mmCIF file of N, CA and C in Angstrom:
data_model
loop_
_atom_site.group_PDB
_atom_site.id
_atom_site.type_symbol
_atom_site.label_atom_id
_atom_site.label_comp_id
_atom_site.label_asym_id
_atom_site.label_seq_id
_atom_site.Cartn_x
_atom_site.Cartn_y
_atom_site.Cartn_z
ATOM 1 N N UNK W 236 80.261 21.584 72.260
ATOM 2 C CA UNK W 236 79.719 21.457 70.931
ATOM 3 C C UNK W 236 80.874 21.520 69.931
ATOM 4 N N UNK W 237 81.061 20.336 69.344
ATOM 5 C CA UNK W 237 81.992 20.419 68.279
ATOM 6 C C UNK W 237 81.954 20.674 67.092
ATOM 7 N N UNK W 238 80.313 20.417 66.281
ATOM 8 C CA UNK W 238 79.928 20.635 65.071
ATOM 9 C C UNK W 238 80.162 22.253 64.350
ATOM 10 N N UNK W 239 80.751 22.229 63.330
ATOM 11 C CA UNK W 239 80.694 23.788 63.114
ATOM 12 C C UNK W 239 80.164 23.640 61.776
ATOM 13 N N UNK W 240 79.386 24.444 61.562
ATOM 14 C CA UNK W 240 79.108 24.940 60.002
ATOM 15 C C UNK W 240 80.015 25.163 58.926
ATOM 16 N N UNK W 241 80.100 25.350 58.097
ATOM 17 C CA UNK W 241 80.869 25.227 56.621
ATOM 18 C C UNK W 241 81.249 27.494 56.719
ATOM 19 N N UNK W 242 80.140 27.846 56.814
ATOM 20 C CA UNK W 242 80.738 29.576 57.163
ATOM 21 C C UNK W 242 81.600 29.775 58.554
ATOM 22 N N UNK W 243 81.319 28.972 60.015
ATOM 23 C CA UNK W 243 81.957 29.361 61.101
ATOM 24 C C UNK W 243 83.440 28.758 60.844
ATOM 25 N N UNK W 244 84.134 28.320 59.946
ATOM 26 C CA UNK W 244 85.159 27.973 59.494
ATOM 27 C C UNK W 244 86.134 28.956 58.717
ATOM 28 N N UNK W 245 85.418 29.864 58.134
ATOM 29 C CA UNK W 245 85.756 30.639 57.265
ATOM 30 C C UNK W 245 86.632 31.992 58.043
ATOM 31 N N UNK W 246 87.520 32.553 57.627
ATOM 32 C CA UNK W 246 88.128 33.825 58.640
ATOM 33 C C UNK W 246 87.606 34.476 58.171
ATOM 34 N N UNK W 247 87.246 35.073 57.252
ATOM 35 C CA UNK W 247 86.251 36.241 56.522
ATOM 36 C C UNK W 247 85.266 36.303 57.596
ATOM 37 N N UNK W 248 84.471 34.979 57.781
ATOM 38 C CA UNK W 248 83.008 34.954 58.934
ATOM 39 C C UNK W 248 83.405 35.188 60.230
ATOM 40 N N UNK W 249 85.016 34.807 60.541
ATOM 41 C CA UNK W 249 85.355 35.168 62.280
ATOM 42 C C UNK W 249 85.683 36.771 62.055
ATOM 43 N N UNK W 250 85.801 37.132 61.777
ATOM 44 C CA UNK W 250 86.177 38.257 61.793
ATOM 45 C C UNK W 250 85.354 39.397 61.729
ATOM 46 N N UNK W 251 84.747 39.205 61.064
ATOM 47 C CA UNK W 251 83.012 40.150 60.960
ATOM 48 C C UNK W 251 82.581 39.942 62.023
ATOM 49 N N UNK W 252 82.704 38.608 62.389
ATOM 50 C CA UNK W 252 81.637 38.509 63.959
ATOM 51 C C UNK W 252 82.568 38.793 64.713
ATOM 52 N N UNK W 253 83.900 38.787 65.230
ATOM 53 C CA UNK W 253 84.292 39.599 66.022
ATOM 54 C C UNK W 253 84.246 40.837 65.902
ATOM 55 N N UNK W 254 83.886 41.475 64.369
ATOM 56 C CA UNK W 254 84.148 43.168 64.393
ATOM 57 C C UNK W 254 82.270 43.367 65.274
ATOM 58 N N UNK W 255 81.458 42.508 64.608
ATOM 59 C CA UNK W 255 80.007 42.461 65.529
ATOM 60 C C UNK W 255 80.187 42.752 66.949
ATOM 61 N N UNK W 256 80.785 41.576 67.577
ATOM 62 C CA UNK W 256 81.024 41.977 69.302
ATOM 63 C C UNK W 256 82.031 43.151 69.508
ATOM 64 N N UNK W 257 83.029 43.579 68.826
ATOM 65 C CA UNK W 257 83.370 44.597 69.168
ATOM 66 C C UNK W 257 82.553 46.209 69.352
ATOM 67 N N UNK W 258 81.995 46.264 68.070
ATOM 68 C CA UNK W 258 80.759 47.212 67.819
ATOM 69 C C UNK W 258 79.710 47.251 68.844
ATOM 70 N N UNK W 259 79.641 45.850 69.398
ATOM 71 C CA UNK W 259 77.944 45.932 70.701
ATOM 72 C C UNK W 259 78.914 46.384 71.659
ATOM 73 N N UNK W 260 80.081 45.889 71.663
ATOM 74 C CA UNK W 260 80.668 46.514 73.226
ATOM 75 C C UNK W 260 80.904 48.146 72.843
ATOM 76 N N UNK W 261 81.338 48.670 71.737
ATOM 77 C CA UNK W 261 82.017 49.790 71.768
ATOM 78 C C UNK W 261 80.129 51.181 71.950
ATOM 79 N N UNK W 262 79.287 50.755 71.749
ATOM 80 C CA UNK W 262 78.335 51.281 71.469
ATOM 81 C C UNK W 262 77.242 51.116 73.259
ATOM 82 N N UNK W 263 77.776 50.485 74.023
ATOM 83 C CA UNK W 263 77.164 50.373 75.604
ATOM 84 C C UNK W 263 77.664 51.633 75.732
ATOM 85 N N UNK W 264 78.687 52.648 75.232
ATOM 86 C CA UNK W 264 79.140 53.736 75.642
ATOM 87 C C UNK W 264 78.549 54.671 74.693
ATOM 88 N N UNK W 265 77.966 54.884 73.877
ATOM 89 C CA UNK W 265 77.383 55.795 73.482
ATOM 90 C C UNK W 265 76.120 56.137 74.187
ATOM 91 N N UNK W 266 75.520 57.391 73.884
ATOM 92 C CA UNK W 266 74.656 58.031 75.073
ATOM 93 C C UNK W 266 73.228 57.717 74.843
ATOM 94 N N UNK W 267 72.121 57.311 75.591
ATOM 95 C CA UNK W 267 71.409 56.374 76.083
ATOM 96 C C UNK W 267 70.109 57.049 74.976
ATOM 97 N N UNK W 268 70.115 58.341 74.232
ATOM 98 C CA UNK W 268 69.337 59.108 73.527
ATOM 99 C C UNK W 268 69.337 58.514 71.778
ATOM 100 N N UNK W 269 70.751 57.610 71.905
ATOM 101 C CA UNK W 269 71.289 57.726 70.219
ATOM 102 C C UNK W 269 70.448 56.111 70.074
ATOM 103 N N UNK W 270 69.730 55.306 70.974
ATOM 104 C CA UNK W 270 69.873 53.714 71.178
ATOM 105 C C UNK W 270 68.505 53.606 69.822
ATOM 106 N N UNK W 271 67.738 54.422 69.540
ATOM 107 C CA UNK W 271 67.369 54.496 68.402
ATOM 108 C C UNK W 271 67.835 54.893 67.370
ATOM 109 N N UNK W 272 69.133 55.512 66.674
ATOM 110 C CA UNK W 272 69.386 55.957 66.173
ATOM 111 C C UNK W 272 70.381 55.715 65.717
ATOM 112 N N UNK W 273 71.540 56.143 66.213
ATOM 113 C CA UNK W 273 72.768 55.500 65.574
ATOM 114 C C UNK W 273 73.442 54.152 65.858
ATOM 115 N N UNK W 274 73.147 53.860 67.156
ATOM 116 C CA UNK W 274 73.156 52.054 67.559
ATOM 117 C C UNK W 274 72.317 51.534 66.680
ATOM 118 N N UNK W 275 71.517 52.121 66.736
ATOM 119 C CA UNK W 275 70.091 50.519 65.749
ATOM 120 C C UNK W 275 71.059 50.268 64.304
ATOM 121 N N UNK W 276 70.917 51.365 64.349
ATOM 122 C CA UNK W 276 71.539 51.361 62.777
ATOM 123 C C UNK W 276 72.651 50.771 62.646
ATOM 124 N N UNK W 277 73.892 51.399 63.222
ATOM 125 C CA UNK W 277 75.084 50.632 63.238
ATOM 126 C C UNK W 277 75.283 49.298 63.743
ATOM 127 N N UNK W 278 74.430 48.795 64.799
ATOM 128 C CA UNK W 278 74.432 47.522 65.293
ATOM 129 C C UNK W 278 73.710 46.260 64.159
ATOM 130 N N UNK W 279 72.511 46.924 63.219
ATOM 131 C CA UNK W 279 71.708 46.055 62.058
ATOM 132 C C UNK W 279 72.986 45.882 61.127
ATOM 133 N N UNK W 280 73.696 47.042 61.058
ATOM 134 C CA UNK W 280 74.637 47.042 59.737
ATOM 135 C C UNK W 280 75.530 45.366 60.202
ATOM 136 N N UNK W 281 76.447 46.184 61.040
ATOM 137 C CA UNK W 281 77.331 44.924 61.574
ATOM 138 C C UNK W 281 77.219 44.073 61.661
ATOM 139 N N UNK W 282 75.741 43.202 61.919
ATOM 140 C CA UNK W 282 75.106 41.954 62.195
ATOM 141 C C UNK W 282 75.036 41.843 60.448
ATOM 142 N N UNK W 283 74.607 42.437 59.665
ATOM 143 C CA UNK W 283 73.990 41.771 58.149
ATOM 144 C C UNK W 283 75.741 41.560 57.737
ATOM 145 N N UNK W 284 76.976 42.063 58.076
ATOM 146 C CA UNK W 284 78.033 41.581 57.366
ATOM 147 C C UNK W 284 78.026 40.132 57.713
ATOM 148 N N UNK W 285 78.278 39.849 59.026
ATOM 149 C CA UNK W 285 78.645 38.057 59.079
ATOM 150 C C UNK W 285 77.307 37.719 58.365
ATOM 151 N N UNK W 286 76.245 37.726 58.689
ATOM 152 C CA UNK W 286 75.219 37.473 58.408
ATOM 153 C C UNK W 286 75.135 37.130 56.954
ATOM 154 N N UNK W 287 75.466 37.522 55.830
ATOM 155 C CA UNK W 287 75.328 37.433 54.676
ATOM 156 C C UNK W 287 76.526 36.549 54.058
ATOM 157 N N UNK W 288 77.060 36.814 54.528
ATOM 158 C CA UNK W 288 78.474 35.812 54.619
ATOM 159 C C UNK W 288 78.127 34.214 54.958
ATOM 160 N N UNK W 289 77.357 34.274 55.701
ATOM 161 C CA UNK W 289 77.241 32.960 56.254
ATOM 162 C C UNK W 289 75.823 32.615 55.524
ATOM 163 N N UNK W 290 74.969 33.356 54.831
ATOM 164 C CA UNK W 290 73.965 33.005 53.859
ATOM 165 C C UNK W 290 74.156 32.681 52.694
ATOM 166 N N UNK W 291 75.503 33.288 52.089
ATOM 167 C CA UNK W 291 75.887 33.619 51.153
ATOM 168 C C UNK W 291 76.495 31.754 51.045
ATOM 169 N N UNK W 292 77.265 31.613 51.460
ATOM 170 C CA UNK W 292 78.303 30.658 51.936
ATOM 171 C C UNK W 292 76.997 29.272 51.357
ATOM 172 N N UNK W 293 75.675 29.264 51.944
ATOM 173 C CA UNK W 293 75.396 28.196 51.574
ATOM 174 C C UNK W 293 74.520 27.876 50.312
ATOM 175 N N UNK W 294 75.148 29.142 49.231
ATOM 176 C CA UNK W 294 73.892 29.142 48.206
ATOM 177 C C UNK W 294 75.503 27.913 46.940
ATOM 178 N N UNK W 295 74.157 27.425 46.242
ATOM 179 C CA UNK W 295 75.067 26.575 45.373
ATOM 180 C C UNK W 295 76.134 27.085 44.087
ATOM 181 N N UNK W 296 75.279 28.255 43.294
ATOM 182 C CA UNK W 296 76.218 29.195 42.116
ATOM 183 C C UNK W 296 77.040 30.459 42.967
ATOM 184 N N UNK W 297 78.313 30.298 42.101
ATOM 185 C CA UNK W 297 79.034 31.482 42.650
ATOM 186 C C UNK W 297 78.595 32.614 42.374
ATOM 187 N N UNK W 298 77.757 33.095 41.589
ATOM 188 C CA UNK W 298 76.860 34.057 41.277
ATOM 189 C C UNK W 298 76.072 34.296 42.475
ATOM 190 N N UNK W 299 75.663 33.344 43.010
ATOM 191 C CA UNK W 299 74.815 33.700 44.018
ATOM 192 C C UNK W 299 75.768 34.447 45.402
ATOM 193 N N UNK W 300 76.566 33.050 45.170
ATOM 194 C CA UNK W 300 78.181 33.942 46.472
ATOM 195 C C UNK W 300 78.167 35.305 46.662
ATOM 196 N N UNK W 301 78.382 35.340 44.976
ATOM 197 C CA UNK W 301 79.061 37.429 44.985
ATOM 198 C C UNK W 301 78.031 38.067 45.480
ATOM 199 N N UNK W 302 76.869 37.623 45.584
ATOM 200 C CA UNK W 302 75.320 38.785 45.569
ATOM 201 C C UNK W 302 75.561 38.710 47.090
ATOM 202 N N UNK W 303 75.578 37.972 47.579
ATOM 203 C CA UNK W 303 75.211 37.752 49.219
ATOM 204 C C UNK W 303 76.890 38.489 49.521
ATOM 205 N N UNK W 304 78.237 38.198 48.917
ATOM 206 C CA UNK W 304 79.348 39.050 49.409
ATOM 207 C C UNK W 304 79.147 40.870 48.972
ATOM 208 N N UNK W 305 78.622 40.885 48.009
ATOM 209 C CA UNK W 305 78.528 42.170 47.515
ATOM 210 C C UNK W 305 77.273 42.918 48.798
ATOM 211 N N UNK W 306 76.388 42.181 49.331
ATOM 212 C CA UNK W 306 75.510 43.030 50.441
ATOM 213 C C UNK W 306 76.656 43.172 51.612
ATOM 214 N N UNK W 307 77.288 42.197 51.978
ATOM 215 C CA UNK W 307 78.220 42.167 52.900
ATOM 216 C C UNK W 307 78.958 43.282 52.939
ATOM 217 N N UNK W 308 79.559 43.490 51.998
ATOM 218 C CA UNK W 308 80.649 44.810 51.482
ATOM 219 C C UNK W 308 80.040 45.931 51.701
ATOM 220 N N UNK W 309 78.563 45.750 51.252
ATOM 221 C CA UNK W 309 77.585 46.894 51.033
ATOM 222 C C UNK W 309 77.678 47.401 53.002
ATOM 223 N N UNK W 310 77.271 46.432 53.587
ATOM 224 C CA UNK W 310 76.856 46.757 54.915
ATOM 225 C C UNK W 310 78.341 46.700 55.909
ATOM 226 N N UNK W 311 79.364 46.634 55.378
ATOM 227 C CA UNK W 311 80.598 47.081 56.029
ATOM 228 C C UNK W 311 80.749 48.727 56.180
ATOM 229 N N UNK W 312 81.069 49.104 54.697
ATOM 230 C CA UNK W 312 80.605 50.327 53.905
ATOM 231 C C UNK W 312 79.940 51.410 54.972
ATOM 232 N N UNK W 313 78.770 50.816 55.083
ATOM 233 C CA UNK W 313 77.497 51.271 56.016
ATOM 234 C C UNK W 313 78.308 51.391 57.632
ATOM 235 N N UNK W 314 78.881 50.424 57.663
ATOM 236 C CA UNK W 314 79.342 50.405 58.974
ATOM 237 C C UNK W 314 80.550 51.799 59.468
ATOM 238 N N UNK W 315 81.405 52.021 58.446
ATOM 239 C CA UNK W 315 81.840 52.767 57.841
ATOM 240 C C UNK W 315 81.696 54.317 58.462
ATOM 241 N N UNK W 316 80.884 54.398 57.650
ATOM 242 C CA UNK W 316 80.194 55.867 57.706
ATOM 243 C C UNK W 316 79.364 56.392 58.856
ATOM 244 N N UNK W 317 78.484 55.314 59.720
ATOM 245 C CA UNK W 317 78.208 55.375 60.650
ATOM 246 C C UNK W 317 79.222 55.234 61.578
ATOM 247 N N UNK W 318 80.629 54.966 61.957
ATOM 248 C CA UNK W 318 81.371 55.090 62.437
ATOM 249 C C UNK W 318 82.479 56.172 62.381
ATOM 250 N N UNK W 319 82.709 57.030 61.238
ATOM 251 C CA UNK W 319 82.736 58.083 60.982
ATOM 252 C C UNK W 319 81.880 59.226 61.935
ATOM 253 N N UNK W 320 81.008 59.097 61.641
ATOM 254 C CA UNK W 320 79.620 60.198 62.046
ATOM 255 C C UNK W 320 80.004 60.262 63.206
ATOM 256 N N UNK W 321 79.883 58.898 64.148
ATOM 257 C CA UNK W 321 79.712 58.468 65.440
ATOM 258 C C UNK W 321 81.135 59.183 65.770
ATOM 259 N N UNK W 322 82.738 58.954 65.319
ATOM 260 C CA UNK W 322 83.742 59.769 65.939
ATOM 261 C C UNK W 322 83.925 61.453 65.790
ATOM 262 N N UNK W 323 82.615 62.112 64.953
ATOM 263 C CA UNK W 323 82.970 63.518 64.867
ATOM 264 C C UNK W 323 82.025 64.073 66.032
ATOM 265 N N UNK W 324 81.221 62.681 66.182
ATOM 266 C CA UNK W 324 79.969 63.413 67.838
ATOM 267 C C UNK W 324 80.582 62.790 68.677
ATOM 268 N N UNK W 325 81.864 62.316 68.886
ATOM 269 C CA UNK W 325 82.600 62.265 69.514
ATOM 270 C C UNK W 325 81.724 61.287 70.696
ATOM 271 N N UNK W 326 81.745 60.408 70.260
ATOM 272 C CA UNK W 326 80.899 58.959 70.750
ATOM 273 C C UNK W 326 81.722 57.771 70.666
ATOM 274 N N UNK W 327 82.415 57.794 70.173
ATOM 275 C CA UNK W 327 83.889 57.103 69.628
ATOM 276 C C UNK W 327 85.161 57.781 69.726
ATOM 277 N N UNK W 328 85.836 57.095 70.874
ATOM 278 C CA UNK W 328 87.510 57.605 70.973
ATOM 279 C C UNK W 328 88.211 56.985 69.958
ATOM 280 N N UNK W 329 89.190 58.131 69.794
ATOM 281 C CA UNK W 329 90.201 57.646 68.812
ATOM 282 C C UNK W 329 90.598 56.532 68.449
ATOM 283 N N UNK W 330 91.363 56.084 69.424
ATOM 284 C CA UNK W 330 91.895 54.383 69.993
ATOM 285 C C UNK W 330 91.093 53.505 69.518
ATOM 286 N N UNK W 331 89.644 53.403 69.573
ATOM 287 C CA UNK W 331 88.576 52.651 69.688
ATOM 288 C C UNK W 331 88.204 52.672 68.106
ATOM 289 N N UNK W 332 88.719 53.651 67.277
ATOM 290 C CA UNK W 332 87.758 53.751 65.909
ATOM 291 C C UNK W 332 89.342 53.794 65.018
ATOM 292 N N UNK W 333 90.320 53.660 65.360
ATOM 293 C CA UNK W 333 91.776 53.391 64.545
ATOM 294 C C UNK W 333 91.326 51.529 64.682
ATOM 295 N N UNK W 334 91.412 51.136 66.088
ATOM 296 C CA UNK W 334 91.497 49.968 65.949
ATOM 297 C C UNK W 334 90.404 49.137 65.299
ATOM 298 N N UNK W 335 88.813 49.219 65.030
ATOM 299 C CA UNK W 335 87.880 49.400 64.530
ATOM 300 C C UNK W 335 88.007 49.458 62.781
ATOM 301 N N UNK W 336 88.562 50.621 62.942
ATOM 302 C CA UNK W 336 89.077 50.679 61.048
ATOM 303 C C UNK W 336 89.872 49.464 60.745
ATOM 304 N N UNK W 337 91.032 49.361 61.713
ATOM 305 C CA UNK W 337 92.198 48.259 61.105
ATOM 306 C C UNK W 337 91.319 46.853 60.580
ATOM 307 N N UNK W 338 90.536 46.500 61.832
ATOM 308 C CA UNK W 338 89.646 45.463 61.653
ATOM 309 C C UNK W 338 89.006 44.792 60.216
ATOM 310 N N UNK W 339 88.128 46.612 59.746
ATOM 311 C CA UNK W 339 87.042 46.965 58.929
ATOM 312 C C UNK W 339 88.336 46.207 57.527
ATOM 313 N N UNK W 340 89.285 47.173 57.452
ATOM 314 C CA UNK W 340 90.163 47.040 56.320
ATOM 315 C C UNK W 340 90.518 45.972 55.808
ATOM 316 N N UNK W 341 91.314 45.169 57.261
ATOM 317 C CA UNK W 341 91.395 43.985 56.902
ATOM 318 C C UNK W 341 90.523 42.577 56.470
ATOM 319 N N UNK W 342 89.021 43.184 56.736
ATOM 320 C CA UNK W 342 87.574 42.395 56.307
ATOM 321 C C UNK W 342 87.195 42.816 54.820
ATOM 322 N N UNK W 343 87.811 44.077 54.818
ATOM 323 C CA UNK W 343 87.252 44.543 53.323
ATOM 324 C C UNK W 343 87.889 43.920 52.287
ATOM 325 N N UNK W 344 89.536 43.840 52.536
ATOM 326 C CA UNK W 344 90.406 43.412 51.682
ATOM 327 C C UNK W 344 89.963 41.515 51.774
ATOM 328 N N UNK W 345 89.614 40.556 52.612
ATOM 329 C CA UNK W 345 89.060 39.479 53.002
ATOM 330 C C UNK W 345 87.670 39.447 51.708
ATOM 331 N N UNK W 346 87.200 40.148 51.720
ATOM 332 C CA UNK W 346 85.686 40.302 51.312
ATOM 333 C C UNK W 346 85.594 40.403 49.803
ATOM 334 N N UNK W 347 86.912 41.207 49.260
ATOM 335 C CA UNK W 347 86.915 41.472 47.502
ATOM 336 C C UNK W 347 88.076 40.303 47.597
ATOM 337 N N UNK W 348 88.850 39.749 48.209
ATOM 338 C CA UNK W 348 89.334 38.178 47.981
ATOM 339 C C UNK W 348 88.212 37.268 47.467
ATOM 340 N N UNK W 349 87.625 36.992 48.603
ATOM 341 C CA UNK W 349 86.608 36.185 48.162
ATOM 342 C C UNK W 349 85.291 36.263 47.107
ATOM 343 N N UNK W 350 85.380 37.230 46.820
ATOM 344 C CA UNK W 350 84.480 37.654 45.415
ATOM 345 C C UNK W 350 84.932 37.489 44.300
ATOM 346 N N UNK W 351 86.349 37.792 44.167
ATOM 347 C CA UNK W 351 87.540 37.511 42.730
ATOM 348 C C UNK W 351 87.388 36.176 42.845
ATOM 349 N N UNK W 352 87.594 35.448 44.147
ATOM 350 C CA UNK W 352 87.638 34.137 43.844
ATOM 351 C C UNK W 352 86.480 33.325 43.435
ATOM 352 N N UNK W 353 85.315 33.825 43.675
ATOM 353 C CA UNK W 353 83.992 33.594 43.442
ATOM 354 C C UNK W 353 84.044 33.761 41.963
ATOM 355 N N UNK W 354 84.606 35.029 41.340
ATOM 356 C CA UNK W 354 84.206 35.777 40.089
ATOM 357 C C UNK W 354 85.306 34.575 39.126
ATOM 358 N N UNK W 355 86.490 34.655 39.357
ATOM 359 C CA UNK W 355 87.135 33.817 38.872
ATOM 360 C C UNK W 355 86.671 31.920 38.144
ATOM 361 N N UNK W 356 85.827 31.891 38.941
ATOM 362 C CA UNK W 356 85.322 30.631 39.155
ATOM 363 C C UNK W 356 84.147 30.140 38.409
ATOM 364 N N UNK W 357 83.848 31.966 38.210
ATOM 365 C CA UNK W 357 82.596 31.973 37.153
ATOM 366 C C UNK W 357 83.099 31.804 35.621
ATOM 367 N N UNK W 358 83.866 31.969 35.342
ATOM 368 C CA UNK W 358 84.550 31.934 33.635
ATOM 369 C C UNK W 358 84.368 30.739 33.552
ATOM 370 N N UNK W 359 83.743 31.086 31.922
ATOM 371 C CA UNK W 359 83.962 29.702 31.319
ATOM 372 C C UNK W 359 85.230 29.722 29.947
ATOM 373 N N UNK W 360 85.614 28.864 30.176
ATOM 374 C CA UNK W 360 87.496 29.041 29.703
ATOM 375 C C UNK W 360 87.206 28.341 28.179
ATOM 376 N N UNK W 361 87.102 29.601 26.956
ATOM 377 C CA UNK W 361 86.973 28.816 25.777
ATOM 378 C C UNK W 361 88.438 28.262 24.846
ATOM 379 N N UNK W 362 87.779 27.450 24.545
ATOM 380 C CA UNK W 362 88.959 26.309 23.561
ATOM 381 C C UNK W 362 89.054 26.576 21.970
#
């Protein structure tokens, strides 16, 4: 299949979805009690970042962009803190939640790029 969408092009969108598959793999190891609880949660979060990104991506005003990047950010955030939680119950090794963060950071800093550039785009430049 060669066709790609206008978001599966984007590194902002590869990257979320790889931090996605990283998160389903890193979470087969958490304990089989939390699969309501802190998986659901952390696994919905992770999925709505690409997810909104790639909704976001096909609305026509950049206004609309930022709303759909600003949930994105929102549900990184989310991802965040539930990953936090998850390394003080010690459900998450070190190794696994440094490299995890690096990921997160480098999506976050990706994520307020593309919103300035969105926001930027919104001015109207008076004469």
């Amino acid at each position: 299949m060669s066709f790609k969408y206008n978001f599966e092009k984007l590194e902002v969108w590869i990257i979320a979805k790889d931090l996605a598959v990283e998160v389903y793999r890193l979470t087969e190891k958490f304990p089989a009690k939390e699969k309501y609880g802190l998986i659901s949660q952390l696994t919905r979060a992770v999925i709505s970042v690409s997810s909104n990104i790639a909704e976001g991506n096909t609305r026509k005003s950049n206004k609309e962009k930022v709303h759909y990047i600003e949930i994105s950010y929102g549900s990184l955030m989310e991802v965040v803190s539930i990953l936090v939680i998850s390394k003080e119950l010690k459900f998450v090794e070190e190794s696994d939640y440094d490299k995890l963060r690096t990921i997160i950071e480098e999506l976050s800093n990706k994520l307020i790029a593309l919103k300035n550039n969105h926001n930027s785009n919104n001015r109207v430049v008076k004469l």
